[in-house]
XYZ file of C-alpha atoms in Angstrom:
483
model
C -8.126 22.732 -17.968
C -4.798 24.393 -17.245
C -2.550 22.431 -14.933
C 0.034 24.323 -12.927
C 2.758 23.189 -10.606
C 2.356 25.067 -7.313
C 5.371 26.214 -5.385
C 4.968 24.133 -2.224
C 6.899 24.676 0.979
C 9.053 21.772 2.156
C 6.416 20.821 4.725
C 2.705 21.467 4.336
C 1.097 24.021 6.673
C 0.351 22.471 10.047
C 2.513 19.379 9.637
C 5.931 19.080 11.262
C 9.134 17.763 9.721
C 9.380 15.124 12.442
C 10.570 12.166 10.369
C 14.296 11.534 10.182
C 16.177 10.014 7.273
C 16.469 6.656 9.061
C 12.711 6.685 9.704
C 11.896 7.226 6.039
C 14.381 4.556 4.940
C 12.656 1.974 7.119
C 9.192 3.206 6.137
C 10.209 2.631 2.513
C 11.394 -0.899 3.286
C 8.502 -1.693 5.617
C 5.986 -0.549 3.021
C 7.267 -3.205 0.637
C 7.361 -6.045 3.198
C 3.728 -6.640 4.119
C 2.210 -9.397 6.220
C 0.867 -10.821 2.944
C 4.390 -11.916 2.005
C 4.563 -14.196 5.048
C 0.926 -15.315 5.129
C -0.240 -15.422 1.510
C 2.794 -16.743 -0.361
C 1.936 -20.381 0.375
C -1.252 -20.244 -1.703
C 0.638 -18.682 -4.601
C 3.299 -21.407 -4.510
C 0.631 -24.126 -4.449
C -1.140 -22.541 -7.433
C 1.858 -21.790 -9.663
C 4.674 -23.997 -8.378
C 8.206 -22.572 -8.707
C 6.786 -20.392 -11.480
C 5.453 -18.149 -8.717
C 8.867 -16.487 -8.979
C 7.837 -15.140 -12.389
C 4.552 -13.916 -10.885
C 6.413 -12.044 -8.171
C 8.893 -10.685 -10.729
C 6.103 -9.397 -12.997
C 4.303 -7.659 -10.149
C 7.642 -6.400 -8.858
C 8.391 -4.785 -12.228
C 4.922 -3.239 -12.209
C 5.469 -1.763 -8.733
C 8.925 -0.462 -9.675
C 7.479 1.342 -12.706
C 4.553 2.808 -10.758
C 6.869 3.920 -7.954
C 9.187 5.543 -10.487
C 6.280 7.572 -11.868
C 5.107 8.505 -8.394
C 8.645 9.358 -7.378
C 8.971 11.709 -10.355
C 5.904 13.685 -9.255
C 6.672 13.506 -5.527
C 10.268 14.692 -5.920
C 9.053 17.672 -7.955
C 6.309 18.566 -5.472
C 6.172 16.585 -2.179
C 2.670 16.420 -0.706
C 0.934 14.525 2.097
C -1.824 13.817 -0.427
C 0.666 12.249 -2.843
C -1.049 10.741 -5.888
C -4.458 12.163 -4.860
C -3.052 15.699 -4.924
C -1.317 15.027 -8.247
C -4.507 13.586 -9.762
C -6.313 16.709 -8.558
C -3.905 18.903 -10.546
C -3.413 16.637 -13.556
C -6.859 15.117 -14.150
C -9.293 17.348 -12.272
C -10.851 17.842 -8.844
C -13.117 14.849 -9.338
C -10.107 12.537 -9.827
C -8.236 13.719 -6.730
C -11.414 13.542 -4.650
C -12.296 10.050 -5.886
C -8.927 8.356 -5.574
C -8.240 10.052 -2.241
C -11.418 8.763 -0.625
C -11.062 5.317 -2.209
C -7.537 5.049 -0.836
C -8.713 6.156 2.597
C -11.476 3.527 2.440
C -8.963 0.857 1.461
C -6.766 1.555 4.469
C -9.541 1.696 7.080
C -10.653 -1.737 5.884
C -7.027 -2.898 6.127
C -6.991 -1.651 9.731
C -9.790 -4.092 10.555
C -8.103 -6.987 8.755
C -4.751 -6.445 10.432
C -6.206 -5.770 13.890
C -8.093 -9.059 13.706
C -5.010 -10.938 12.465
C -2.844 -9.512 15.242
C -5.499 -10.243 17.868
C -5.698 -13.870 16.730
C -1.952 -14.372 17.281
C -1.984 -12.615 20.664
C -5.046 -14.559 21.842
C -3.197 -17.761 20.987
C -0.357 -16.703 23.266
C -2.493 -15.231 26.060
C -5.995 -16.759 25.798
C -7.140 -15.097 29.047
C -7.780 -11.942 27.011
C -10.505 -12.479 24.356
C -9.632 -11.891 20.733
C -11.800 -8.768 20.471
C -10.018 -7.441 23.561
C -6.638 -7.799 21.893
C -7.946 -6.072 18.749
C -9.116 -3.174 20.919
C -5.784 -2.969 22.777
C -3.727 -3.018 19.584
C -5.841 -0.311 17.948
C -5.734 1.908 21.052
C -1.953 1.624 21.462
C -1.209 2.502 17.849
C -3.801 5.286 17.875
C -2.019 6.810 20.873
C 1.288 6.479 19.026
C -0.004 8.332 15.987
C -1.681 11.006 18.128
C 1.534 11.713 20.042
C 3.623 12.970 17.117
C 4.788 11.976 13.663
C 8.176 11.111 15.135
C 6.461 8.543 17.404
C 4.957 6.900 14.350
C 8.356 7.007 12.629
C 10.132 5.486 15.613
C 7.649 2.617 15.949
C 7.815 1.939 12.233
C 11.614 2.069 12.304
C 11.743 -0.814 14.782
C 8.848 -2.765 13.264
C 10.427 -2.583 9.802
C 13.873 -3.299 11.258
C 12.639 -6.566 12.757
C 11.139 -7.584 9.403
C 14.332 -6.756 7.545
C 16.526 -8.692 9.981
C 14.123 -11.651 9.931
C 14.046 -11.934 6.130
C 17.791 -11.384 5.816
C 18.424 -14.127 8.390
C 15.958 -16.411 6.605
C 17.746 -15.934 3.271
C 21.205 -16.520 4.773
C 20.185 -19.577 6.850
C 18.134 -21.043 4.014
C 20.952 -20.469 1.532
C 23.435 -22.261 3.775
C 21.047 -25.187 4.180
C 20.539 -25.404 0.402
C 24.194 -26.178 -0.106
C 24.695 -28.294 3.024
C 26.674 -25.628 4.858
C 24.348 -25.094 7.829
C 25.769 -26.713 10.990
C 23.401 -29.140 12.669
C 20.931 -29.282 9.777
C 20.001 -32.610 8.206
C 18.407 -30.968 5.159
C 19.806 -32.535 1.976
C 22.144 -30.260 0.018
C 19.702 -30.041 -2.889
C 20.820 -26.730 -4.364
C 18.161 -25.555 -6.794
C 16.991 -28.982 -8.006
C 13.515 -28.496 -6.458
C 12.861 -25.746 -8.981
C 12.531 -28.263 -11.823
C 12.417 -31.752 -10.275
C 8.699 -32.140 -9.482
C 6.707 -31.566 -12.615
C 8.959 -28.834 -13.962
C 9.290 -25.132 -13.256
C 5.692 -24.579 -14.433
C 3.871 -27.738 -13.282
C 0.436 -26.210 -14.012
C 1.428 -24.591 -17.290
C 2.209 -20.957 -18.213
C -1.335 -19.835 -17.349
C -0.588 -20.439 -13.672
C 1.789 -17.459 -13.754
C -1.188 -15.133 -14.229
C -3.085 -16.927 -11.471
C -0.067 -16.316 -9.267
C -0.048 -12.641 -10.242
C -3.605 -12.263 -8.941
C -2.650 -13.961 -5.677
C 0.441 -11.840 -4.954
C -0.320 -8.411 -6.439
C -2.027 -7.056 -3.329
C 0.821 -8.032 -1.014
C 2.793 -5.185 -2.642
C 0.299 -2.481 -1.661
C 1.920 0.001 0.690
C 5.062 0.812 -1.259
C 3.610 4.249 -2.031
C 3.395 5.218 1.680
C 6.903 6.650 1.579
C 5.785 9.422 -0.786
C 3.106 10.524 1.681
C 5.552 10.432 4.588
C 8.220 12.390 2.696
C 6.192 15.574 3.189
C 7.034 15.412 6.906
C 10.812 15.266 6.512
C 13.353 18.091 6.516
C 14.362 17.392 2.895
C 11.417 15.658 1.178
C 12.868 15.867 -2.320
C 16.057 14.013 -1.374
C 14.081 11.516 0.710
C 11.741 10.636 -2.149
C 14.608 10.338 -4.618
C 16.494 7.938 -2.363
C 13.414 5.833 -1.574
C 12.243 5.428 -5.172
C 15.735 4.633 -6.428
C 16.072 1.800 -3.904
C 12.737 0.107 -4.610
C 14.297 -2.273 -7.166
C 16.743 -3.944 -4.791
C 14.179 -4.001 -1.993
C 11.740 -6.026 -4.084
C 14.499 -8.220 -5.538
C 15.925 -9.135 -2.133
C 12.908 -9.338 0.112
C 10.373 -10.862 -2.270
C 12.248 -12.742 -4.964
C 15.145 -13.708 -2.690
C 13.043 -15.149 0.126
C 10.555 -16.931 -2.169
C 13.458 -18.435 -4.132
C 14.768 -19.908 -0.868
C 11.346 -21.372 -0.031
C 10.766 -23.111 -3.373
C 14.372 -24.338 -3.418
C 14.317 -25.804 0.090
C 10.955 -27.548 -0.413
C 9.212 -29.199 -3.297
C 6.424 -26.874 -4.383
C 3.668 -29.419 -3.643
C 4.787 -30.132 -0.081
C 1.549 -30.193 2.004
C 3.296 -28.253 4.780
C 3.461 -25.123 2.590
C -0.311 -24.713 2.722
C -0.796 -26.253 6.144
C 1.867 -24.342 8.080
C 2.732 -21.478 5.725
C 5.658 -21.322 3.326
C 8.192 -19.741 5.693
C 7.336 -21.959 8.672
C 7.523 -25.042 6.446
C 10.915 -23.966 5.114
C 12.327 -23.283 8.586
C 10.986 -26.582 9.911
C 12.560 -28.487 7.009
C 16.039 -27.353 8.042
C 15.499 -28.178 11.701
C 14.896 -24.722 13.195
C 13.104 -25.392 16.525
C 9.865 -23.547 17.325
C 9.677 -22.304 13.737
C 5.934 -21.692 13.976
C 6.221 -19.452 17.039
C 9.193 -17.586 15.591
C 7.242 -16.871 12.437
C 4.141 -15.893 14.424
C 6.227 -13.252 16.202
C 7.504 -11.949 12.844
C 3.998 -11.953 11.346
C 2.715 -10.082 14.405
C 5.436 -7.484 13.864
C 4.366 -7.150 10.221
C 0.732 -6.819 11.269
C 1.553 -4.085 13.790
C 3.698 -2.343 11.183
C 0.848 -2.456 8.679
C -1.607 -1.169 11.290
C 0.732 1.642 12.274
C 1.356 2.690 8.688
C -2.278 2.162 7.681
C -3.500 4.543 10.342
C -0.833 7.079 9.429
C -1.607 6.801 5.713
C -5.383 7.064 6.097
C -5.066 10.097 8.371
C -2.636 11.922 6.062
C -4.873 11.304 3.068
C -7.832 12.642 5.076
C -5.675 15.637 6.090
C -4.859 16.362 2.445
C -8.505 16.024 1.405
C -9.499 18.423 4.172
C -6.899 20.936 3.011
C -8.366 20.811 -0.501
C -11.950 21.246 0.790
C -12.769 17.692 -0.239
C -13.310 16.595 3.377
C -14.415 18.334 6.602
C -12.171 21.321 7.335
C -11.401 19.846 10.780
C -9.365 17.116 9.070
C -6.845 19.751 7.926
C -6.293 21.190 11.399
C -3.315 20.028 13.424
C -2.261 20.084 17.052
C 0.742 21.985 18.346
C 2.831 18.901 17.570
C 1.727 18.920 13.936
C -0.642 15.967 14.275
C -3.969 15.994 12.339
C -5.972 14.750 15.347
C -9.439 14.839 13.771
C -8.220 12.984 10.669
C -6.612 10.280 12.841
C -9.657 9.857 15.087
C -12.056 9.706 12.132
C -9.943 6.982 10.525
C -9.777 5.063 13.815
C -13.541 5.270 14.326
C -14.237 3.796 10.898
C -11.532 1.205 11.549
C -13.270 0.198 14.794
C -16.601 -0.029 12.965
C -15.004 -2.310 10.373
C -13.506 -4.458 13.167
C -16.978 -4.784 14.682
C -18.359 -5.856 11.294
C -15.598 -8.468 11.091
C -16.757 -10.028 14.368
C -20.524 -9.574 13.914
C -21.046 -10.190 10.187
C -17.789 -11.623 8.782
C -19.395 -13.390 5.814
C -21.766 -10.641 4.726
C -21.064 -7.004 5.604
C -17.328 -7.405 6.164
C -16.929 -9.598 3.086
C -18.597 -6.838 1.089
C -16.105 -4.317 2.493
C -13.212 -6.591 1.546
C -14.473 -7.184 -1.981
C -15.392 -3.542 -2.591
C -11.876 -2.431 -1.638
C -10.055 -5.358 -3.262
C -9.193 -3.750 -6.602
C -8.565 -0.235 -5.304
C -4.805 -0.819 -5.264
C -4.855 -1.302 -9.027
C -7.106 1.748 -9.483
C -4.579 3.811 -7.512
C -1.753 2.613 -9.752
C -3.760 3.470 -12.874
C -4.422 6.984 -11.588
C -0.706 7.433 -10.847
C 0.092 6.461 -14.453
C -2.399 8.858 -16.037
C -1.404 11.661 -13.672
C 2.266 11.224 -14.552
C 1.526 11.399 -18.272
C 0.171 14.919 -17.808
C 2.333 16.151 -14.918
C 5.571 15.301 -16.731
C 4.766 17.872 -19.407
C 3.805 20.438 -16.755
C 7.053 19.944 -14.824
C 9.142 20.180 -18.013
C 7.369 23.415 -18.980
C 7.254 25.195 -15.613
C 10.034 23.827 -13.411
C 12.394 21.519 -15.298
C 14.992 21.845 -12.521
C 12.610 19.876 -10.263
C 12.715 16.848 -12.547
C 15.318 15.069 -10.412
C 13.627 11.660 -10.740
C 12.649 10.726 -14.287
C 10.382 7.934 -15.494
C 12.325 5.695 -17.852
C 11.420 5.761 -21.565
C 8.588 8.249 -21.035
C 5.856 7.985 -22.259
C 6.223 4.463 -23.673
C 6.822 2.641 -20.392
C 3.986 4.592 -18.791
C 1.572 3.390 -21.459
C 2.947 -0.142 -21.192
C 2.300 -0.051 -17.427
C -1.257 1.140 -18.029
C -1.740 -1.761 -20.418
C -0.377 -4.295 -17.910
C -2.574 -3.030 -15.068
C -5.624 -3.066 -17.344
C -4.775 -6.623 -18.374
C -4.538 -7.730 -14.737
C -7.930 -6.151 -13.992
C -9.399 -7.909 -17.013
C -7.885 -11.240 -16.014
C -9.340 -10.845 -12.526
C -12.777 -10.996 -14.121
C -12.100 -14.622 -15.074
C -11.782 -15.567 -11.386
C -15.371 -16.483 -10.505
C -14.730 -17.986 -7.062
C -16.619 -16.558 -4.086
C -14.819 -13.389 -3.060
C -12.456 -13.846 -6.002
C -11.187 -11.471 -8.639
C -14.500 -10.893 -10.411
C -16.295 -9.951 -7.189
C -13.478 -7.593 -6.244
C -13.298 -5.826 -9.604
C -17.079 -5.481 -9.988
C -17.758 -4.246 -6.453
C -14.679 -1.982 -6.357
C -15.725 -0.495 -9.716
C -19.271 0.133 -8.474
C -17.965 1.869 -5.348
C -15.535 3.902 -7.459
C -18.290 4.939 -9.876
C -20.503 5.993 -6.969
C -17.710 8.202 -5.597
C -17.020 9.640 -9.077
C -20.693 10.546 -9.544
C -20.790 12.143 -6.092
C -17.599 14.089 -6.867
C -18.949 15.372 -10.208
C -22.317 16.371 -8.730
C -20.563 18.053 -5.809
C -18.242 19.912 -8.187
C -21.176 21.049 -10.319
C -23.187 22.238 -7.308
C -20.224 24.087 -5.783
C -19.533 25.685 -9.181
C -23.096 26.977 -9.387
C -22.933 28.240 -5.806
C -19.696 30.047 -6.609
C -21.237 31.604 -9.702
C -24.229 32.821 -7.659
C -21.922 34.327 -5.033
C -19.967 36.120 -7.758
C -23.180 37.452 -9.276
C -24.405 38.745 -5.900
C -21.084 40.489 -5.265
C -21.217 42.115 -8.699
C -24.873 43.223 -8.384
C -24.289 46.240 -6.067
C -21.491 47.478 -8.334
C -23.821 47.272 -11.341
C -26.567 49.133 -9.495
C -24.223 51.940 -8.474
C -23.094 52.471 -12.048
C -26.620 52.797 -13.416
């Protein structure tokens, strides 16, 4: 198979360069700060103690490396299909088809999860509207936003992400002041960082708990790759991707490691409030911030809406790319006058609504299956990015070395090391035998992936035969006329 690097226009046919630089900057930040950081960090702290910082650091390094590889390919050839389009060129049509549809599936399931989470918060504030009603309202509003124009999506995400950034920055500053007894009106003891080692040590459950923590936090990082899909709808995608991938290190260091460090320093890791109220609410309450729970609910709701907004955008753009490569209905690749892939958006919304319905009707059976069967897809995506970069790097160097403006460090050694680390995490997940745990996720996600691979290979074989027959029929009259 010969891989070539196509000369792509700055914006793909049909799409509009409606995203501004400030939009993409916030999309890059918002993609890193998911609702899982606020909601799921408490379980990780309880499982690993202060050592959860190492878990976050390990996953953070993994994400930085994967994003560097993706940034290298995206800067050389921006595409709304991102890693799916690169896998198509580097590994074969079957790979691009498979990872594209798996990624789309992942995000439509996320739509249901986030819509339900947002509806639960809103129903708590305004119980007159049933929870399913709020889920419907939230989905309809964000669908309308995405259907309007890409700039509408960018503007919503700019403000959603901005609120998250301000909230975490304020949390770090206020928490840091309280740590050293400098916060006016707070009666929190000026403990500094003594809580990191004072209650059973930095690793109270032993070094093995670090890996347990990795499994609990790895999926909260999913979404960092959205910026490479969105870059295709900016005026200067190459510069946008370069800037976004270069800044991923400080974004993870500040927002994840910085905020979690504040939590485990303000509170002892085994404080019951961390699991009961959530790590951030417990930390805010410990320093005397009134109405901490409601403040955090508002921030979590913002994160949920941000994730919904970006999830719908991401799923639709992946469907658009698949349609453009004849791997999905051709209607998915058609856009409105405003450059919006309407059919791709509506198809994603419909499946999202179906998943929401499953969540309310059969939460412990059908919806649990959807969750488990999409649970390991994030890691599959990262693996595909690694293998695609191994091949695409050589192609870029051979055909368009001037486009290599973002380079993976220590290529190919760090790429192979990343592949090894992701494979190790997948293998370690198999040791988690709890209901809906790592083993269920890896096994079911693998079965779904294999089913899509088989379908892709059969489809490719059938289309190849059909193409050969068409070629033979076209050549037949020419042969007859020569005889």
